[in-house]
Tab-separated table of C-alpha atoms (C1' of nucleotides) and ligand atoms in Angstrom:
chain	number	residue	atom	x	y	z
Z	1	MET	CA	77.623	59.643	112.119
Z	2	GLY	CA	79.675	57.947	110.056
Z	3	LYS	CA	82.855	57.732	111.115
Z	4	ALA	CA	83.194	54.437	109.592
Z	5	GLU	CA	82.036	55.310	106.067
Z	6	ALA	CA	84.667	58.336	105.576
Z	7	LYS	CA	87.969	56.481	106.165
Z	8	ASP	CA	86.449	54.119	104.042
Z	9	ILE	CA	85.897	56.509	101.728
Z	10	PHE	CA	89.498	57.903	102.237
Z	11	SER	CA	91.719	54.780	102.424
Z	12	ASP	CA	89.921	53.465	98.976
Z	13	TYR	CA	90.636	57.221	97.663
Z	14	VAL	CA	94.232	56.807	98.447
Z	15	ARG	CA	94.606	53.177	97.347
Z	16	GLU	CA	93.451	54.322	94.125
Z	17	LYS	CA	95.408	57.122	93.663
Z	18	GLY	CA	98.085	54.618	94.154
Z	19	LEU	CA	99.850	56.521	97.113
Z	20	ARG	CA	99.885	54.386	100.702
Z	21	ASN	CA	97.748	54.387	104.238
Z	22	THR	CA	99.699	55.681	106.794
Z	23	ARG	CA	99.152	55.558	110.832
Z	24	GLN	CA	99.650	59.039	109.775
Z	25	ARG	CA	96.886	58.975	107.672
Z	26	GLU	CA	94.488	57.610	109.481
Z	27	ALA	CA	95.042	59.995	112.716
Z	28	ILE	CA	94.627	62.732	111.073
Z	29	LEU	CA	91.054	61.491	109.333
Z	30	GLU	CA	90.183	60.451	112.707
Z	31	THR	CA	90.894	63.507	114.517
Z	32	PHE	CA	89.972	65.347	112.046
Z	33	LEU	CA	86.261	63.818	112.210
Z	34	SER	CA	86.365	64.249	115.859
Z	35	SER	CA	86.897	67.868	115.640
Z	36	GLY	CA	84.773	70.984	115.290
Z	37	LYS	CA	83.935	72.891	112.280
Z	38	HIS	CA	85.890	75.549	110.461
Z	39	ILE	CA	89.465	74.244	111.989
Z	40	THR	CA	92.600	75.520	110.912
Z	41	VAL	CA	95.764	73.742	110.218
Z	42	GLU	CA	97.495	74.065	113.365
Z	43	ASP	CA	93.988	73.604	115.680
Z	44	LEU	CA	94.384	70.001	114.350
Z	45	TYR	CA	97.787	69.532	114.468
Z	46	ASN	CA	97.441	70.771	117.810
Z	47	SER	CA	95.255	68.367	118.754
Z	48	LEU	CA	97.323	65.491	117.021
Z	49	ARG	CA	100.458	65.918	118.573
Z	50	ARG	CA	98.992	64.862	122.193
Z	51	LYS	CA	97.742	61.391	120.059
Z	52	THR	CA	100.265	61.037	117.946
Z	53	PRO	CA	103.188	62.853	118.772
Z	54	GLY	CA	106.179	63.295	116.436
Z	55	ILE	CA	103.765	64.402	114.056
Z	56	GLY	CA	104.908	66.607	111.854
Z	57	TYR	CA	102.879	70.416	110.384
Z	58	ALA	CA	103.819	69.221	106.982
Z	59	THR	CA	102.241	66.238	106.617
Z	60	VAL	CA	98.587	67.423	108.893
Z	61	HIS	CA	98.583	70.693	105.705
Z	62	ARG	CA	99.375	67.668	103.482
Z	63	ASN	CA	96.655	65.246	104.129
Z	64	LEU	CA	93.994	68.009	104.621
Z	65	LYS	CA	94.542	68.879	101.148
Z	66	LEU	CA	94.399	65.092	100.460
Z	67	LEU	CA	91.078	65.350	102.543
Z	68	CYS	CA	89.678	68.146	100.466
Z	69	GLU	CA	90.941	66.318	97.310
Z	70	SER	CA	89.489	63.200	98.028
Z	71	GLY	CA	85.815	65.303	98.332
Z	72	LEU	CA	85.905	64.579	102.339
Z	73	ALA	CA	86.651	67.830	103.420
Z	74	ASN	CA	86.524	71.339	102.266
Z	75	GLU	CA	88.575	74.421	102.208
Z	76	ILE	CA	87.158	77.549	103.681
Z	77	LYS	CA	90.032	80.499	102.912
Z	78	VAL	CA	89.152	84.024	104.338
Z	79	GLY	CA	90.601	86.750	103.384
Z	80	THR	CA	94.306	86.442	104.013
Z	81	ASP	CA	94.127	84.438	107.418
Z	82	LYS	CA	94.432	80.701	107.659
Z	83	ALA	CA	92.488	78.703	105.442
Z	84	ARG	CA	89.926	76.793	107.755
Z	85	PHE	CA	89.223	72.949	106.912
Z	86	GLU	CA	85.472	71.212	107.356
Z	87	ILE	CA	83.690	67.621	107.323
Z	88	LYS	CA	82.160	67.692	103.661
Z	89	TYR	CA	80.919	63.899	104.058
Z	90	GLY	CA	77.616	63.837	105.087
Z	91	HIS	CA	76.993	67.460	105.345
Z	92	GLU	CA	75.077	69.727	103.189
Z	93	HIS	CA	76.559	72.628	101.274
Z	94	HIS	CA	75.937	75.928	103.300
Z	95	ASP	CA	77.135	79.630	102.642
Z	96	HIS	CA	79.171	81.005	105.735
Z	97	LEU	CA	78.491	84.878	107.617
Z	98	ILE	CA	81.965	85.762	109.348
Z	99	CYS	CA	81.917	89.189	110.963
Z	100	ILE	CA	85.050	91.317	110.324
Z	101	ARG	CA	85.238	92.464	113.996
Z	102	CYS	CA	84.633	89.739	116.500
Z	103	GLY	CA	84.879	87.017	114.069
Z	104	ARG	CA	81.562	85.163	114.828
Z	105	PHE	CA	81.449	82.537	112.195
Z	106	ILE	CA	78.247	81.247	111.040
Z	107	GLU	CA	76.549	78.810	108.614
Z	108	VAL	CA	73.290	79.687	106.765
Z	109	LYS	CA	71.464	78.735	103.455
Z	110	ASP	CA	69.073	80.351	100.988
Z	111	GLU	CA	68.109	78.134	98.453
Z	112	ARG	CA	66.761	80.956	96.454
Z	113	ILE	CA	70.526	82.852	96.478
Z	114	GLU	CA	72.302	79.107	95.392
Z	115	ARG	CA	69.843	78.860	92.285
Z	116	LEU	CA	70.558	82.268	90.971
Z	117	GLN	CA	74.268	81.929	91.781
Z	118	ASP	CA	74.695	79.243	89.398
Z	119	LYS	CA	72.167	80.680	86.788
Z	120	LEU	CA	74.278	83.818	87.018
Z	121	ALA	CA	77.425	81.728	86.474
Z	122	GLU	CA	75.902	79.766	83.593
Z	123	ALA	CA	74.726	82.981	81.822
Z	124	ASN	CA	78.127	83.875	81.602
Z	125	ASP	CA	79.834	80.723	80.378
Z	126	PHE	CA	81.188	79.452	84.165
Z	127	VAL	CA	80.658	76.073	85.284
Z	128	PRO	CA	80.421	76.811	88.981
Z	129	VAL	CA	83.095	75.684	91.133
Z	130	ARG	CA	82.342	77.331	94.255
Z	131	HIS	CA	81.466	80.530	96.023
Z	132	ASN	CA	82.681	82.313	99.163
Z	133	LYS	CA	81.625	83.938	102.196
Z	134	CYS	CA	79.638	87.278	103.264
Z	135	PHE	CA	81.317	89.847	106.224
Z	136	GLY	CA	79.361	92.043	107.658
Z	137	ARG	CA	79.364	93.323	110.906
Z	138	SER	CA	77.885	91.260	113.982
Z	139	ARG	CA	75.299	92.961	116.219
Z	140	LYS	CA	75.431	89.854	118.370
Z	141	GLY	CA	77.974	89.933	121.253
Z	142	ALA	CA	81.937	89.283	121.127
H	1	MET	CA	85.013	110.387	82.970
H	2	GLY	CA	85.563	112.249	86.828
H	3	LYS	CA	88.975	112.318	87.257
H	4	ALA	CA	89.178	115.353	89.037
H	5	GLU	CA	86.102	115.273	91.135
H	6	ALA	CA	87.562	112.002	92.250
H	7	LYS	CA	90.844	114.145	93.062
H	8	ASP	CA	89.680	116.311	95.026
H	9	ILE	CA	87.795	114.302	97.072
H	10	PHE	CA	91.014	112.091	97.772
H	11	SER	CA	92.692	115.582	98.473
H	12	ASP	CA	89.552	116.653	100.321
H	13	TYR	CA	89.504	113.202	102.445
H	14	VAL	CA	93.363	113.372	103.392
H	15	ARG	CA	93.738	116.792	104.316
H	16	GLU	CA	90.511	116.126	106.805
H	17	LYS	CA	92.083	113.120	108.491
H	18	GLY	CA	95.018	115.452	108.745
H	19	LEU	CA	97.337	113.754	106.204
H	20	ARG	CA	99.075	115.404	103.760
H	21	ASN	CA	98.950	115.808	100.277
H	22	THR	CA	102.017	114.704	98.717
H	23	ARG	CA	103.309	114.328	95.330
H	24	GLN	CA	103.687	110.883	94.749
H	25	ARG	CA	99.984	110.286	96.351
H	26	GLU	CA	98.786	112.246	93.364
H	27	ALA	CA	101.196	110.443	91.336
H	28	ILE	CA	99.311	106.937	92.933
H	29	LEU	CA	95.768	108.252	92.323
H	30	GLU	CA	96.353	109.858	89.080
H	31	THR	CA	98.130	106.306	87.576
H	32	PHE	CA	95.449	104.519	89.478
H	33	LEU	CA	92.432	106.274	87.611
H	34	SER	CA	94.237	105.360	84.695
H	35	SER	CA	94.589	101.785	85.081
H	36	GLY	CA	92.672	98.877	84.058
H	37	LYS	CA	90.319	97.772	86.557
H	38	HIS	CA	91.607	94.678	88.792
H	39	ILE	CA	94.903	95.323	89.461
H	40	THR	CA	97.558	94.840	91.737
H	41	VAL	CA	99.551	96.690	93.500
H	42	GLU	CA	103.054	95.599	92.052
H	43	ASP	CA	101.022	96.691	88.687
H	44	LEU	CA	100.606	100.173	89.689
H	45	TYR	CA	103.633	100.092	91.476
H	46	ASN	CA	105.410	99.012	88.129
H	47	SER	CA	102.988	102.018	85.730
H	48	LEU	CA	104.328	104.250	88.102
H	49	ARG	CA	108.072	103.671	87.961
H	50	ARG	CA	108.132	104.948	84.649
H	51	LYS	CA	106.599	108.514	85.734
H	52	THR	CA	107.789	108.894	89.087
H	53	PRO	CA	111.062	107.603	89.013
H	54	GLY	CA	112.383	106.441	92.918
H	55	ILE	CA	108.698	105.760	94.118
H	56	GLY	CA	108.082	102.892	96.884
H	57	TYR	CA	106.393	100.252	96.511
H	58	ALA	CA	105.294	100.339	100.034
H	59	THR	CA	104.101	103.888	99.823
H	60	VAL	CA	101.951	102.360	96.536
H	61	HIS	CA	100.985	100.145	98.990
H	62	ARG	CA	99.697	102.327	101.845
H	63	ASN	CA	98.220	104.465	99.515
H	64	LEU	CA	96.499	101.748	98.094
H	65	LYS	CA	94.889	100.952	101.101
H	66	LEU	CA	94.173	104.778	101.950
H	67	LEU	CA	92.079	105.126	98.613
H	68	CYS	CA	89.825	102.315	99.744
H	69	GLU	CA	89.371	103.593	103.011
H	70	SER	CA	88.281	107.063	101.375
H	71	GLY	CA	85.610	104.746	99.153
H	72	LEU	CA	87.342	105.894	96.284
H	73	ALA	CA	88.763	101.958	95.721
H	74	ASN	CA	88.095	98.761	96.664
H	75	GLU	CA	89.886	96.062	97.271
H	76	ILE	CA	89.308	92.513	96.235
H	77	LYS	CA	91.173	89.371	97.280
H	78	VAL	CA	90.934	86.312	96.120
H	79	GLY	CA	92.167	83.407	97.754
H	80	THR	CA	95.677	83.886	98.715
H	81	ASP	CA	96.111	85.390	95.571
H	82	LYS	CA	97.889	89.210	95.498
H	83	ALA	CA	94.922	91.468	96.580
H	84	ARG	CA	93.500	93.706	93.567
H	85	PHE	CA	91.943	96.960	93.193
H	86	GLU	CA	89.868	98.617	91.357
H	87	ILE	CA	87.793	101.921	91.067
H	88	LYS	CA	84.637	102.380	93.347
H	89	TYR	CA	83.812	105.953	92.516
H	90	GLY	CA	81.307	106.512	89.888
H	91	HIS	CA	81.068	102.790	89.674
H	92	GLU	CA	77.914	100.366	90.777
H	93	HIS	CA	78.880	97.813	93.142
H	94	HIS	CA	79.088	94.144	90.884
H	95	ASP	CA	80.092	90.534	91.333
H	96	HIS	CA	83.142	88.476	90.375
H	97	LEU	CA	83.115	85.248	88.200
H	98	ILE	CA	87.007	84.106	88.071
H	99	CYS	CA	87.584	80.916	85.964
H	100	ILE	CA	90.054	78.656	88.585
H	101	ARG	CA	91.652	77.545	85.630
H	102	CYS	CA	92.519	80.260	82.906
H	103	GLY	CA	92.167	83.526	85.268
H	104	ARG	CA	89.028	84.581	83.240
H	105	PHE	CA	87.296	87.397	85.632
H	106	ILE	CA	84.857	89.022	84.582
H	107	GLU	CA	81.774	91.365	85.862
H	108	VAL	CA	78.741	90.529	87.272
H	109	LYS	CA	75.554	91.688	88.766
H	110	ASP	CA	72.136	90.241	89.556
H	111	GLU	CA	70.010	92.622	91.980
H	112	ARG	CA	67.803	89.621	93.236
H	113	ILE	CA	71.113	88.201	94.701
H	114	GLU	CA	72.338	90.986	96.116
H	115	ARG	CA	68.420	91.452	97.906
H	116	LEU	CA	68.749	88.115	99.606
H	117	GLN	CA	72.377	88.690	100.608
H	118	ASP	CA	71.169	91.291	102.265
H	119	LYS	CA	68.326	89.759	104.009
H	120	LEU	CA	69.516	86.564	104.754
H	121	ALA	CA	72.547	88.744	106.551
H	122	GLU	CA	70.429	91.154	108.491
H	123	ALA	CA	68.043	87.732	109.771
H	124	ASN	CA	71.844	86.296	111.411
H	125	ASP	CA	72.360	89.873	113.285
H	126	PHE	CA	74.816	90.390	110.635
H	127	VAL	CA	75.190	94.237	108.265
H	128	PRO	CA	77.026	93.670	105.344
H	129	VAL	CA	79.770	95.148	104.535
H	130	ARG	CA	80.684	92.571	101.664
H	131	HIS	CA	80.579	89.727	100.001
H	132	ASN	CA	82.859	87.778	97.936
H	133	LYS	CA	83.274	86.650	94.488
H	134	CYS	CA	82.258	82.875	92.594
H	135	PHE	CA	84.297	80.141	91.114
H	136	GLY	CA	84.033	78.324	88.318
H	137	ARG	CA	85.480	77.031	85.522
H	138	SER	CA	85.167	79.158	82.375
H	139	ARG	CA	83.510	77.259	79.140
H	140	LYS	CA	85.288	80.477	77.343
H	141	GLY	CA	88.294	80.439	75.717
H	142	ALA	CA	91.915	81.362	77.107
P	1	DA	C1'	112.705	39.331	103.327
P	2	DC	C1'	113.398	42.463	99.738
P	3	DA	C1'	113.267	46.168	96.511
P	4	DA	C1'	110.379	49.900	94.792
P	5	DT	C1'	109.033	54.368	95.905
P	6	DA	C1'	105.594	56.849	98.450
P	7	DA	C1'	105.084	59.505	103.329
P	8	DT	C1'	107.422	61.588	106.541
P	9	DG	C1'	109.287	65.120	109.720
P	10	DA	C1'	112.680	68.914	110.301
P	11	DT	C1'	113.283	72.765	108.447
P	12	DA	C1'	114.309	76.052	104.698
P	13	DA	C1'	112.046	79.046	100.515
P	14	DT	C1'	108.978	81.555	98.885
P	15	DT	C1'	105.459	85.440	98.882
P	16	DG	C1'	102.182	88.718	100.048
P	17	DT	C1'	102.090	92.236	103.696
P	18	DT	C1'	102.704	95.031	107.031
P	19	DA	C1'	106.216	97.363	110.530
P	20	DT	C1'	110.434	99.913	111.124
P	21	DC	C1'	113.138	103.490	110.659
P	22	DA	C1'	116.070	106.729	109.275
P	23	DT	C1'	115.431	110.992	105.724
P	24	DT	C1'	112.706	114.078	103.329
P	25	DA	C1'	109.413	117.308	103.020
P	26	DA	C1'	104.929	118.958	103.738
P	27	DA	C1'	102.421	123.134	106.371
P	28	DA	C1'	101.106	125.630	109.688
P	29	DC	C1'	102.642	129.147	112.174
P	30	DA	C1'	106.353	133.388	113.982
B	1	DT	C1'	110.134	133.704	104.087
B	2	DG	C1'	112.196	131.153	107.720
B	3	DT	C1'	111.530	127.729	111.356
B	4	DT	C1'	109.242	124.417	113.644
B	5	DT	C1'	106.542	120.404	113.577
B	6	DT	C1'	105.363	115.859	112.382
B	7	DA	C1'	103.584	112.472	108.618
B	8	DA	C1'	105.087	110.439	104.544
B	9	DT	C1'	108.890	108.715	102.702
B	10	DG	C1'	111.344	104.507	100.450
B	11	DA	C1'	114.428	101.331	101.734
B	12	DT	C1'	114.818	96.962	104.359
B	13	DA	C1'	113.452	93.816	107.426
B	14	DA	C1'	110.316	91.598	110.036
B	15	DC	C1'	106.037	88.171	109.715
B	16	DA	C1'	102.697	84.711	108.518
B	17	DA	C1'	100.545	81.068	106.053
B	18	DT	C1'	102.222	78.201	102.554
B	19	DT	C1'	104.449	75.380	99.741
B	20	DA	C1'	108.795	72.969	98.362
B	21	DT	C1'	113.379	70.400	99.679
B	22	DC	C1'	115.648	66.054	100.877
B	23	DA	C1'	117.903	62.955	103.834
B	24	DT	C1'	115.380	59.160	106.077
B	25	DT	C1'	111.440	55.676	107.132
B	26	DA	C1'	108.124	52.685	105.799
B	27	DT	C1'	104.730	50.754	103.245
B	28	DT	C1'	102.980	47.817	99.459
B	29	DG	C1'	104.010	44.440	95.967
B	30	DT	C1'	107.648	40.549	95.129
T	1	MN	MN1	76.536	78.234	98.908
T	2	MN	MN1	76.892	91.990	95.233
T	3	ZN	ZN1	80.440	75.465	107.512
T	4	ZN	ZN1	85.089	94.681	89.628
DNA sequence: ACAATAATGATAATTGTTATCATTAAAACA
DNA sequence: TGTTTTAATGATAACAATTATCATTATTGT
């Protein structure tokens, strides 16, 4: 699962930016890597308090942002809801389908859509950076 | 441009919901129809204060939501930024390309992407409702 | 060990949105 | 045309997520 590599990458990234490796940063990455997908700052904060009592919410938030900056994590913003984060390292790009009624949140991918989106962006003088999720009503449970 | 029709539609929608047509609602729709695309609540509020002094921010906000409900308007949420609204009546569906650096905000449409997105949603037991914009870096000015 | 300074954690500030509520005013009705 | 009902309004407070502030702590290079 490459947890060790991820830690090295982050550690290097931090050092190369002139920042410092801290106990908290290590704990945050460790717990983040062990967490499920699409978690919020609060989710991670709550998981961490058990193992790293005293850790601050702002620290978790700041470091999730830093993880995104390093390329290891990915932020998913859904409307006005809390931001969600997922591991990017070792995971392929995918889109998300989100039910506006029950919250069902799944991952999907269509290579043709991806290519067409990139072309459309480029045809309009945009360098594609990211694109957002689709919303719908799930026909499945919940 | 169908301003009169839009007003009738809204007026009817309001009446049929058991709501009331008010001076403010009329002014809000009128000014909204005369405004540019992708405006915020605040934009519209500021435009309105000139012609309808004393109008409240909450009233503008509430009625923009109501306009969306009626199908005349469309809300565009970009990340955590303020919601933007555009006229839907008489306008075709389109996507948006937004520059994360300069804010360039353009409308695009690719029928193939639309169809593939719908299929992908349906294949995953979702009834498509809406989908979000793409972000990139504009190679053009600003 | 020391000095320099980044990181932390508590908390306050900010921002967009939504709720509250006393007052006003549509619109149905007498 | 009054009267009554109740939705709408507008001012303001509440909320929720994010971000900023700042005194204190801790990492890193010397
Ligand atoms: Mn994609
Ligand atoms: Mn579309
Ligand atoms: Zn995902
Ligand atoms: Zn548009």
